[in-house]
mmCIF file of C-alpha atoms and ligand atoms in Angstrom:
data_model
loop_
_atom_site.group_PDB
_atom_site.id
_atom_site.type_symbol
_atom_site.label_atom_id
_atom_site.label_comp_id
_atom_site.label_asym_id
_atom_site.label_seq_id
_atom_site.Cartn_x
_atom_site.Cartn_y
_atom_site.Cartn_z
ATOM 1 C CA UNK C 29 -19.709 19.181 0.780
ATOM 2 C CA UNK C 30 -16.393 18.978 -0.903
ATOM 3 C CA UNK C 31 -14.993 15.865 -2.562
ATOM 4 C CA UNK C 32 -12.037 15.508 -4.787
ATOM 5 C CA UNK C 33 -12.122 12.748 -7.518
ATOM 6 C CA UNK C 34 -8.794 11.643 -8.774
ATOM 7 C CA UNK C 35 -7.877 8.972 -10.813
ATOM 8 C CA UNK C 36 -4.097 7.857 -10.629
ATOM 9 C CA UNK C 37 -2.510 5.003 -12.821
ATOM 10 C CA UNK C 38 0.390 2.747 -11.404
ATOM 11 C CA UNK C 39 3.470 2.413 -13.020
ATOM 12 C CA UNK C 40 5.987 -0.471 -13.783
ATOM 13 C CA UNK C 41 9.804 0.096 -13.231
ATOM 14 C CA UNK C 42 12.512 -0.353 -16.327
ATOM 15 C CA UNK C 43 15.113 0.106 -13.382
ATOM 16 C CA UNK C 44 14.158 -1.261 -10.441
ATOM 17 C CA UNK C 45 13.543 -0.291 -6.594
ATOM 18 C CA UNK C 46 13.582 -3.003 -4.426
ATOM 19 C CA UNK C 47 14.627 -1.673 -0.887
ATOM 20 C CA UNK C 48 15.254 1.084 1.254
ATOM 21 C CA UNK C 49 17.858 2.788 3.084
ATOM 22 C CA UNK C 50 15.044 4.584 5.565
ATOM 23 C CA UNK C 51 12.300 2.128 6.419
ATOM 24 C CA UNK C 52 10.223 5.030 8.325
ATOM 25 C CA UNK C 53 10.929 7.425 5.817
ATOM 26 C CA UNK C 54 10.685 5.306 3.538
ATOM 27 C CA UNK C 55 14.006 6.244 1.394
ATOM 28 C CA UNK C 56 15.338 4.225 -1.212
ATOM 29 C CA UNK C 57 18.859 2.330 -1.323
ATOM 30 C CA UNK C 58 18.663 3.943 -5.623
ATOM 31 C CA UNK C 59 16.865 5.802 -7.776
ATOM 32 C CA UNK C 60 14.505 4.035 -9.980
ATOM 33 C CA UNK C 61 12.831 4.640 -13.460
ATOM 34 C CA UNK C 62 9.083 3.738 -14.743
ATOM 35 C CA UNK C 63 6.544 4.527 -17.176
ATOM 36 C CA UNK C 64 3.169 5.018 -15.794
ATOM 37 C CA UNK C 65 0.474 2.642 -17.897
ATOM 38 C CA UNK C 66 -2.974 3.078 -18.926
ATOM 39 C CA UNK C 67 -4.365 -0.138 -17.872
ATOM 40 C CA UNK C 68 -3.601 -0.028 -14.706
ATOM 41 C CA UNK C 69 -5.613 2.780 -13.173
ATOM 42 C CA UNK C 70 -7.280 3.529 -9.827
ATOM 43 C CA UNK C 71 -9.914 5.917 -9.386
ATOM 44 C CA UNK C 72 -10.432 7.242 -5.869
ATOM 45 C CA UNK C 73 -13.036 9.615 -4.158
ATOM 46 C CA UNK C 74 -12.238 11.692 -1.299
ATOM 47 C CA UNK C 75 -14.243 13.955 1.287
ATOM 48 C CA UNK C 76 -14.005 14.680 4.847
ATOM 49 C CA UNK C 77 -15.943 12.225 7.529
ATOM 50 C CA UNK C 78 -17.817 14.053 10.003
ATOM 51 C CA UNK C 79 -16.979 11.361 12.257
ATOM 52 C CA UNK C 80 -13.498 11.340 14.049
ATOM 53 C CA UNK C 81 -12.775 7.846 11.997
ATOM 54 C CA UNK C 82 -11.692 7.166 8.885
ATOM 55 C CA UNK C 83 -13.592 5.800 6.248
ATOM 56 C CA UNK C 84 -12.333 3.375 3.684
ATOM 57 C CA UNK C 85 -13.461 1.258 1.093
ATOM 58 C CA UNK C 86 -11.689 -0.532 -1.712
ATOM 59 C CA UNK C 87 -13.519 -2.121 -4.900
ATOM 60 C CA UNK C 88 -16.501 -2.164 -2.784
ATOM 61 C CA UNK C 89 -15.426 -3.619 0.537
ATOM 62 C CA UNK C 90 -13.692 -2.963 3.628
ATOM 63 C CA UNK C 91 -10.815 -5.614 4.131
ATOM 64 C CA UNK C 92 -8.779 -4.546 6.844
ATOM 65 C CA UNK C 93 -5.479 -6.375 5.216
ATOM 66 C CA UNK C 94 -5.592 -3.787 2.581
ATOM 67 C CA UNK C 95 -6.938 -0.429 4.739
ATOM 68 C CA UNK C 96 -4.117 -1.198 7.595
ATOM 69 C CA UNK C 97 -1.435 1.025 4.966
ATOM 70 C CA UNK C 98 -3.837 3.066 4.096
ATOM 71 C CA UNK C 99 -4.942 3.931 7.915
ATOM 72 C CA UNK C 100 -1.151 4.468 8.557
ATOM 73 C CA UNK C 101 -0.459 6.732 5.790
ATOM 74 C CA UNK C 102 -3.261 8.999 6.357
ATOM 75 C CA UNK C 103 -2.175 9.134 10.610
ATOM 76 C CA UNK C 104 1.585 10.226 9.228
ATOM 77 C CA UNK C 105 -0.642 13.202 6.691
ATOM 78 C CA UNK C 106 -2.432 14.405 9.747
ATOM 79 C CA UNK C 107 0.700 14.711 11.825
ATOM 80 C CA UNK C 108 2.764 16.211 8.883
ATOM 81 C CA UNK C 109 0.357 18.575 8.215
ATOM 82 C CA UNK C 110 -1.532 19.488 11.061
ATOM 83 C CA UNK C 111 -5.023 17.946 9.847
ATOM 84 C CA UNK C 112 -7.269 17.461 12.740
ATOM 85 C CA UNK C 113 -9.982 16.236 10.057
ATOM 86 C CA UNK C 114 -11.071 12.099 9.165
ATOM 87 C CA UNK C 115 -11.431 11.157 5.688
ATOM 88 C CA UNK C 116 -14.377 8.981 3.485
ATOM 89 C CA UNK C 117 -12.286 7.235 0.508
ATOM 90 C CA UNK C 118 -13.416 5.076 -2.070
ATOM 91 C CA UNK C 119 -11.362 3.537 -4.410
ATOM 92 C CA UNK C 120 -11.662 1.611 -7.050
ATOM 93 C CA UNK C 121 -8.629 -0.831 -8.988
ATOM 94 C CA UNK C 122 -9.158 -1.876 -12.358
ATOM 95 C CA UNK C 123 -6.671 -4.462 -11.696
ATOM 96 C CA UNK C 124 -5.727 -6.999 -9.622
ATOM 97 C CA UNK C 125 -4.704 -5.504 -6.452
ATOM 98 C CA UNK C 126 -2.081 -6.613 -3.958
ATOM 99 C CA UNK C 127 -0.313 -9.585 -6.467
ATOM 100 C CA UNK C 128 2.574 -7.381 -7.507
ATOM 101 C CA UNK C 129 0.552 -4.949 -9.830
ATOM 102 C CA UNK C 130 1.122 -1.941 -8.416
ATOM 103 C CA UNK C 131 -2.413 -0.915 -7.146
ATOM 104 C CA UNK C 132 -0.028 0.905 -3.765
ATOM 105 C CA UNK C 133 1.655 3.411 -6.798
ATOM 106 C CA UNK C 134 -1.860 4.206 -8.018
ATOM 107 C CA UNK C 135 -3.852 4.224 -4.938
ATOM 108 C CA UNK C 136 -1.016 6.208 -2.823
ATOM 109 C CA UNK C 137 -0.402 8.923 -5.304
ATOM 110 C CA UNK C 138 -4.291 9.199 -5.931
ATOM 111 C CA UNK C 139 -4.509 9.613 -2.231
ATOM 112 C CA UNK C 140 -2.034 11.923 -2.050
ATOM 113 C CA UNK C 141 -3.441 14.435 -4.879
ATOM 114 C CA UNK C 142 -6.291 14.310 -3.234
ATOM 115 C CA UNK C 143 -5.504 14.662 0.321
ATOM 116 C CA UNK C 144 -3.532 17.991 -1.380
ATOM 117 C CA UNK C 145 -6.629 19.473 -3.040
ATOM 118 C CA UNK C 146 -8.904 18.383 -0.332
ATOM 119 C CA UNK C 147 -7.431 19.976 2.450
ATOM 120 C CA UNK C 148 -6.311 22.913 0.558
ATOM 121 C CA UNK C 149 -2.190 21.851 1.491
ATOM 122 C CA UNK C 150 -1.014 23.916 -1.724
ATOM 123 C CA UNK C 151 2.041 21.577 -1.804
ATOM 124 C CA UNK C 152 4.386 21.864 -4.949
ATOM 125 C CA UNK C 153 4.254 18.318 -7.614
ATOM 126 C CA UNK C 154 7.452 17.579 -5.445
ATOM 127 C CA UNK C 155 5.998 17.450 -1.973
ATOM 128 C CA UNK C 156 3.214 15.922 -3.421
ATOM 129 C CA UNK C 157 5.375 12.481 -4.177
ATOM 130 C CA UNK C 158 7.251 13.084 -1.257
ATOM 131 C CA UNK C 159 3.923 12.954 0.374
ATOM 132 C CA UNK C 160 2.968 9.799 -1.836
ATOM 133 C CA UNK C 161 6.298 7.737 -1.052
ATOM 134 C CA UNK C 162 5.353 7.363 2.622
ATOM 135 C CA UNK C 163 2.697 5.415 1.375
ATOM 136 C CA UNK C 164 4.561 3.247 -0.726
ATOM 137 C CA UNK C 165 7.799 4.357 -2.559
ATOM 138 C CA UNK C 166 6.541 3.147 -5.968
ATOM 139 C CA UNK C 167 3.406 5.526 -5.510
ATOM 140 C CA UNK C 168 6.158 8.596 -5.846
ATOM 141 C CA UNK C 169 6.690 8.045 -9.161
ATOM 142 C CA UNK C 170 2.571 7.486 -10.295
ATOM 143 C CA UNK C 171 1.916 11.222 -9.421
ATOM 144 C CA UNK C 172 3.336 11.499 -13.148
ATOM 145 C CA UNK C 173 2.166 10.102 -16.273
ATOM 146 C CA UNK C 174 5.066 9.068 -18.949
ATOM 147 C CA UNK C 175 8.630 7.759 -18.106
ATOM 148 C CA UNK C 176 9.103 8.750 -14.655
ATOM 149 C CA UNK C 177 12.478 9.026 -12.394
ATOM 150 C CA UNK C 178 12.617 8.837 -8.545
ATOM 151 C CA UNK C 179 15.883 9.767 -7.058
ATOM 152 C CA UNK C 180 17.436 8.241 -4.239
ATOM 153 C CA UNK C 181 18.459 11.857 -2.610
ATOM 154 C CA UNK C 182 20.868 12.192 -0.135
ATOM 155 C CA UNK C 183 19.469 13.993 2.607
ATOM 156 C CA UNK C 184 18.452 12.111 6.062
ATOM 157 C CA UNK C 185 15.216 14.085 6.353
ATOM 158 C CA UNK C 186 13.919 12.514 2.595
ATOM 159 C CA UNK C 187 13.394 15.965 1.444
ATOM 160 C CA UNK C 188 15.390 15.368 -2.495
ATOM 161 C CA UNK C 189 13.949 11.929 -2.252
ATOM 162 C CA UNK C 190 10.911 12.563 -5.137
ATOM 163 C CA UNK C 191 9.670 11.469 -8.474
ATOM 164 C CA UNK C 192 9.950 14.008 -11.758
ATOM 165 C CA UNK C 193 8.759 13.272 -14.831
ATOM 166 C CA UNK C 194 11.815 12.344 -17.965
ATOM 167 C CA UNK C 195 9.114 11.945 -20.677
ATOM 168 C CA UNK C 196 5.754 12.680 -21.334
ATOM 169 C CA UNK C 197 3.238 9.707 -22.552
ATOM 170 C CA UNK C 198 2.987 11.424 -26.132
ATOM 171 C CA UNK C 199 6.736 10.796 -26.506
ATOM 172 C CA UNK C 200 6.167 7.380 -27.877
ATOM 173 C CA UNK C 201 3.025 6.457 -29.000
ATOM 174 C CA UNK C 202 4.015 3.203 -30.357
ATOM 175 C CA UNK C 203 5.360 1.941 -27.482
ATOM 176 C CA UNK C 204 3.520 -0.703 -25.378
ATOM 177 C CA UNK C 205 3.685 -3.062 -22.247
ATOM 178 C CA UNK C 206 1.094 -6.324 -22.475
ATOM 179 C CA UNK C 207 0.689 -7.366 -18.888
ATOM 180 C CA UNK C 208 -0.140 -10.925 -18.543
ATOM 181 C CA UNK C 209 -2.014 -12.292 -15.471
ATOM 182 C CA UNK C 210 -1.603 -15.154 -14.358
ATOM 183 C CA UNK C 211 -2.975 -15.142 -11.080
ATOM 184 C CA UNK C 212 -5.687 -12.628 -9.061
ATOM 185 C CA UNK C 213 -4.364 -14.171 -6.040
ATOM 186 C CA UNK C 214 -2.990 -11.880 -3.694
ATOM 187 C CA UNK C 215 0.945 -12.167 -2.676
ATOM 188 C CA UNK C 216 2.246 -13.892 0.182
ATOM 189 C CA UNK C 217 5.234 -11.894 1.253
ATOM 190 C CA UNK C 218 4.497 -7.952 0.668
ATOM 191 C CA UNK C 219 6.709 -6.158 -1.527
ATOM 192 C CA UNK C 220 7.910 -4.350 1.732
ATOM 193 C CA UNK C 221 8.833 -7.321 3.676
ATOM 194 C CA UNK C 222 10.365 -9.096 0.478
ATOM 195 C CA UNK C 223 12.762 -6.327 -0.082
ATOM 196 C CA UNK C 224 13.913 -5.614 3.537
ATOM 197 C CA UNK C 225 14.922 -9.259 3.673
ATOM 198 C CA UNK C 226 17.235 -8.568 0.435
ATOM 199 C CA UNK C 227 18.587 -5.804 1.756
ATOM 200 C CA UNK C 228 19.546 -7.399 4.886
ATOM 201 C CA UNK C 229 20.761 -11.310 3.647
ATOM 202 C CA UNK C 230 21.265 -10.966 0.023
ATOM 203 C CA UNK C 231 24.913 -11.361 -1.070
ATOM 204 C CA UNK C 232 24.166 -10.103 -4.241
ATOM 205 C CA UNK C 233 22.578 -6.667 -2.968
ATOM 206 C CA UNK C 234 25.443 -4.332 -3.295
ATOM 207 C CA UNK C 235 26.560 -5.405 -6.700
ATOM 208 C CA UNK C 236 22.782 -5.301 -7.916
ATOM 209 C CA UNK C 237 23.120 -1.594 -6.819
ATOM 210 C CA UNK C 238 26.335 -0.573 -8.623
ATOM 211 C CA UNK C 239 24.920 -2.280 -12.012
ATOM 212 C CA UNK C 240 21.860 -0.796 -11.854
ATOM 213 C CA UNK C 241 22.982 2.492 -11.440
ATOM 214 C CA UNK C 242 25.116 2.293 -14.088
ATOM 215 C CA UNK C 243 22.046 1.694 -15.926
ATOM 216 C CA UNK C 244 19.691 4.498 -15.631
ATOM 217 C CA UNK C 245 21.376 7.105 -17.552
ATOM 218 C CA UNK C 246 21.710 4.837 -20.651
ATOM 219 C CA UNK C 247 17.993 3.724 -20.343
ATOM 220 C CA UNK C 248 16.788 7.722 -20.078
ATOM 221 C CA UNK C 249 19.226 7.760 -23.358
ATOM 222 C CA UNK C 250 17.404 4.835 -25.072
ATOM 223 C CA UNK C 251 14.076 6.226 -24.391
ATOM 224 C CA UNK C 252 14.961 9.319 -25.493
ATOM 225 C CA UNK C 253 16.116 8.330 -29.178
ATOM 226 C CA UNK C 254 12.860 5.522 -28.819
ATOM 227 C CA UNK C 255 15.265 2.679 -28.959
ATOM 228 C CA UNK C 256 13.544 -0.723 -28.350
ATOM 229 C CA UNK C 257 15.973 -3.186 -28.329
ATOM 230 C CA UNK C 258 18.466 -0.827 -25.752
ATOM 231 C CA UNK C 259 15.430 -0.158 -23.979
ATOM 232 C CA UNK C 260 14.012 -3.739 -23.548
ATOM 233 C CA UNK C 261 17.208 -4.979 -22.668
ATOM 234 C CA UNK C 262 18.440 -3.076 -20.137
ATOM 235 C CA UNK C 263 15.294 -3.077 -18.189
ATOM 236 C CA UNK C 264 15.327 -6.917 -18.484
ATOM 237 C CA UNK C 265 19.026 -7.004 -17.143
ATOM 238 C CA UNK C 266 17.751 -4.925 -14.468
ATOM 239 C CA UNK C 267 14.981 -7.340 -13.872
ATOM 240 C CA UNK C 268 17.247 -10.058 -13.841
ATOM 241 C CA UNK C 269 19.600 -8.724 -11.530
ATOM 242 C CA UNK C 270 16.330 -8.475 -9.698
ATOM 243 C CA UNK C 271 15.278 -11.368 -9.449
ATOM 244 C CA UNK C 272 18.889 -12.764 -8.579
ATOM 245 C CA UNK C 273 19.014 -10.437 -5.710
ATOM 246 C CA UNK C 274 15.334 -11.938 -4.762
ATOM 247 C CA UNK C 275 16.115 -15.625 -5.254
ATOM 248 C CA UNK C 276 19.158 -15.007 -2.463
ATOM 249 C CA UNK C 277 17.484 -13.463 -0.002
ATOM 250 C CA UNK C 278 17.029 -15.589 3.060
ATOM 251 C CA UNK C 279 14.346 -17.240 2.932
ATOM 252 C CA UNK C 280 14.363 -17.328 -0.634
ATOM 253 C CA UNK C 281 12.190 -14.817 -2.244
ATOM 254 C CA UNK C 282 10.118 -16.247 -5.147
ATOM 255 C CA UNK C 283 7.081 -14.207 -6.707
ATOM 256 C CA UNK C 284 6.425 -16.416 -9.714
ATOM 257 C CA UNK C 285 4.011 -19.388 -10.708
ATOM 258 C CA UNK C 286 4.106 -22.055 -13.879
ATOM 259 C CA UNK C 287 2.233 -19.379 -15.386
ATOM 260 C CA UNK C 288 4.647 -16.499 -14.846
ATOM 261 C CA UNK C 289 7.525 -19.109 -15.665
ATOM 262 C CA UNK C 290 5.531 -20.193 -19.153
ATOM 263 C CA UNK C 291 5.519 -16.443 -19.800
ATOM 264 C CA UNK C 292 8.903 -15.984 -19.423
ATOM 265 C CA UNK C 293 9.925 -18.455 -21.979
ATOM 266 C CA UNK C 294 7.317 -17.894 -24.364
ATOM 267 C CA UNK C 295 8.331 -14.518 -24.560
ATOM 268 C CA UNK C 296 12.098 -15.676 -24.672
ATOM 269 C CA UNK C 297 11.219 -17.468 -27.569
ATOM 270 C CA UNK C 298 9.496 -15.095 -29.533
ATOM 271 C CA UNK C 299 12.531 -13.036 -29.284
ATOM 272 C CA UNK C 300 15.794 -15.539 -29.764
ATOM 273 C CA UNK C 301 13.390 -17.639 -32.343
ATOM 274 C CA UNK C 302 11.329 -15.505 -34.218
ATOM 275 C CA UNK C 303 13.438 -11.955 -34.045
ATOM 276 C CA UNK C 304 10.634 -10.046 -32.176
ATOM 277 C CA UNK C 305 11.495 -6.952 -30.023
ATOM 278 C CA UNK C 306 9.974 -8.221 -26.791
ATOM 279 C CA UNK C 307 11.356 -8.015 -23.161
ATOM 280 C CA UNK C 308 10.395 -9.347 -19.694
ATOM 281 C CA UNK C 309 9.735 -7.868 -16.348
ATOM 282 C CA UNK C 310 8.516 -8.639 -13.020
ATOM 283 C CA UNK C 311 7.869 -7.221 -9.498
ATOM 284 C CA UNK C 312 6.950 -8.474 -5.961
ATOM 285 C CA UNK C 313 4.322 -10.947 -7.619
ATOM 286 C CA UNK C 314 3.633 -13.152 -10.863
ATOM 287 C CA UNK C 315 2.175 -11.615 -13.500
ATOM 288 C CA UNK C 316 4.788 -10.836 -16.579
ATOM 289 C CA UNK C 317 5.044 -7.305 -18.369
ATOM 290 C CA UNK C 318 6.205 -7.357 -21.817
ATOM 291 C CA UNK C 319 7.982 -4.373 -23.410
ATOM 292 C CA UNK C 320 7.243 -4.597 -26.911
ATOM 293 C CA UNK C 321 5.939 -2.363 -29.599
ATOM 294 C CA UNK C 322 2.386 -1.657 -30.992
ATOM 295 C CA UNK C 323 2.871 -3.226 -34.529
ATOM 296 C CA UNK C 324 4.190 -6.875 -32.797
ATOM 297 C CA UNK C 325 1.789 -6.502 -29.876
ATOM 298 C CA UNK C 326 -0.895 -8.842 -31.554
ATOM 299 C CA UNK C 327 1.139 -11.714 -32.217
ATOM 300 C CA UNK C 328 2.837 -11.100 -28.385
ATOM 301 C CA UNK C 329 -0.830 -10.943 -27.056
ATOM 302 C CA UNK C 330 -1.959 -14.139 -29.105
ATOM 303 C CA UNK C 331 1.406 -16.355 -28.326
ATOM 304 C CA UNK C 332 0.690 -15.713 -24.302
ATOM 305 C CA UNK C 333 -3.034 -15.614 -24.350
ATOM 306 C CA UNK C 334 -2.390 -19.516 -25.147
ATOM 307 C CA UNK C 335 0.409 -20.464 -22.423
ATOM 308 C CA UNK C 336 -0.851 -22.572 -19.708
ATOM 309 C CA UNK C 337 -1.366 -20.506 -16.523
ATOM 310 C CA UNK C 338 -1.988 -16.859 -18.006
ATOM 311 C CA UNK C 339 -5.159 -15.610 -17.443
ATOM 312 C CA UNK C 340 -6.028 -12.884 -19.395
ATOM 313 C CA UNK C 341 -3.747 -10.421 -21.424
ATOM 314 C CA UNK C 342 -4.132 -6.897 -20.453
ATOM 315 C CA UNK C 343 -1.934 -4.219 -23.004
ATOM 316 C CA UNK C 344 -1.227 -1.031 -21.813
ATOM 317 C CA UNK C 345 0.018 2.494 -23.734
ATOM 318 C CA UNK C 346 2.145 5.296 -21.808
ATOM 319 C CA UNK C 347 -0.742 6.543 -19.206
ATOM 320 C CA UNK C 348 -0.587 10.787 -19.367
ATOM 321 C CA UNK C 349 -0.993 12.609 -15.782
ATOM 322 C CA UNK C 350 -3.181 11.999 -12.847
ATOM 323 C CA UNK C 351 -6.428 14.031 -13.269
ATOM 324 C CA UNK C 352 -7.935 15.616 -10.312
ATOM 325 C CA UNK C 353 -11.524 17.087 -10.168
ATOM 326 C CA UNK C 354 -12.844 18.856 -7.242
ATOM 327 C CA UNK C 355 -16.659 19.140 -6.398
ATOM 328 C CA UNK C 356 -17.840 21.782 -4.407
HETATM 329 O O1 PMV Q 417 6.467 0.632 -3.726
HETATM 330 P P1 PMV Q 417 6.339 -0.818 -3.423
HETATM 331 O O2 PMV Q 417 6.471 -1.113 -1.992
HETATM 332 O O3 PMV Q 417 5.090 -1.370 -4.025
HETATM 333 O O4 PMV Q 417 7.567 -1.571 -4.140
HETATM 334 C C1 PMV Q 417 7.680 -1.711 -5.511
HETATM 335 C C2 PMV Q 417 8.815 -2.593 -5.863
HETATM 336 C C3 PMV Q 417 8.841 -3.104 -7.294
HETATM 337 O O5 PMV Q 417 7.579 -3.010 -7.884
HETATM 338 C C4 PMV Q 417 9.256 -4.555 -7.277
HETATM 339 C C5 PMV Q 417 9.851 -2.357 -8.144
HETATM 340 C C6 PMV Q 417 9.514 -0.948 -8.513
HETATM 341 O O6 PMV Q 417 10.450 -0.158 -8.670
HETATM 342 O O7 PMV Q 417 8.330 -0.631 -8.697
#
């Protein structure tokens, strides 16, 4: 029988999305940047289920918390598309999943690549992440590997609302993002709850928007000429902004532990004190992600590896493409 093997790697933004202007669509209030990273990766397996149910597994188990999205996306695929057909998918994270690491970008996109080859859909790299973004919007942009832009799009029906890739992962070998972990706990308010709240109480929303805008085409320029210190910095503004726009939503929206908090300032330090190219970001949970490059990335690793709360340091090179293998 036919199974499709894909494996997908999630993605951290260097300008941000954090809500949406079409919760069932699942449209985005801006357009958004990443770069897709090697060490997060998710490999999943797909065939059809003879039985008229879906079958799901993640990392070995089936916790209905984390197949509930799954089970939704793959109901909206069969309606789109006209699938009468169940599914058998296992996945597997190499990460952390569900603490702000991304494991939705990976899993979704790997889902949708292989619904696409599976069922024979023939859909273009662009329906593909449209595809992908109803399962979550950050999964639009992991159907890529290098620095990766989803745009907002204007129409009502999502259709210019997609992911294309600005550079591919050879572009800058040197560059890197450690990821420190400081928790494997998952988070309590999901990244799609957190951000409808901001777009709905946050005072700071609208101005967040306007700033970060502004932002994107100078951060495609500074990746472009490989420019650390432009690059680092305007994704941590973003991030900042970010996290502003988080910390006044009502309730309050706050991801991060004494761990993510140490890693903040350590990082902070290395920079202001010691003159080292290194820059902070966070999402909807508390690990931090350092943008550095490969020749300071041991003393980085070794400064946070000792901070009280981090786990384990993971570092992580521009990932290349999803790769999809079909066996008949
Ligand atoms: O796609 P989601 O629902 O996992 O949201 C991702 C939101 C952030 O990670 C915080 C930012 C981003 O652009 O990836």
């Amino acid at each position: 029988m036919k199974q499709v093997n894909v494996s997908a790697n999630a993605n951290i933004a260097l300008i941000k999305y954090w809500g949406k202007r079409d919760e069932n669509l699942m449209l985005p209030t801006k357009s958004s940047l990443s770069l897709t990273l090697t060490a997060l990766k998710t490999t999943t397996t797909i065939a059809l289920n003879k039985e008229q149910h879906d079958c799901i597994e993640f990392d070995g188990h089936s916790d209905e918390q984390l197949q509930s999205p799954v089970r939704s996306f793959l109901e909206t695929t069969r309606a789109l598309f006209g699938i009468n057909s169940h599914f058998s998918i296992i996945s597997k994270n190499y990460f952390p999943t569900a603490s702000g690491l991304a494991s939705s970008a990976s899993g979704f996109a790997a889902l949708a690549l292989g619904i696409n080859s599976l069922c024979n859909l023939q859909l273009s790299m662009q329906e593909v992440s449209i595809l992908a973004r109803r399962g979550s919007g950050s999964a639009a942009r992991s159907i890529y590997g290098g620095a990766v832009i989803w745009h907002r799009g204007d129409a009502n029906d999502g259709s210019d609302s997609f992911a294309e890739p600005v550079l591919p992962a050879s572009w800058w070998p040197d560059l890197r993002v450690l990821i420190a972990i400081t928790t494997t706990a998952a988070k309590k308010v999901s990244s799609r709850a957190g951000m409808q709240q901001s777009v709905a109480t946050s005072p700071r929303y609208q101005d967040w928007l306007i700033r970060s805008n502004n932002r994107l085409p100078a951060m495609i320029t500074a990746l472009r000429s490989r420019n650390i210190i432009t690059v680092g910095s305007l994704s941590q503004a973003d991030w900042c902004d970010m996290r502003d726009v988080m910390l006044s939503t009502t309730p309050s929206l706050n991801y991060w532990n004494e761990g993510s908090l140490n890693a903040i300032m350590g990082v902070k330090m290395l920079r202001e004190q010691h003159g080292i190219a290194c820059y902070v970001t966070t999402d909807a949970g508390p690990h931090v992600k350092v943008i550095c490059l490969a020749v300071d990335a041991p003393v980085i690793m070794q400064k946070l590896q000792t901070l009280l709360g981090v786990s384990s340091v993971l570092e992580s090179t521009i990932a290349g493409d999803p790769e999809v293998e079909i066996v008949e």
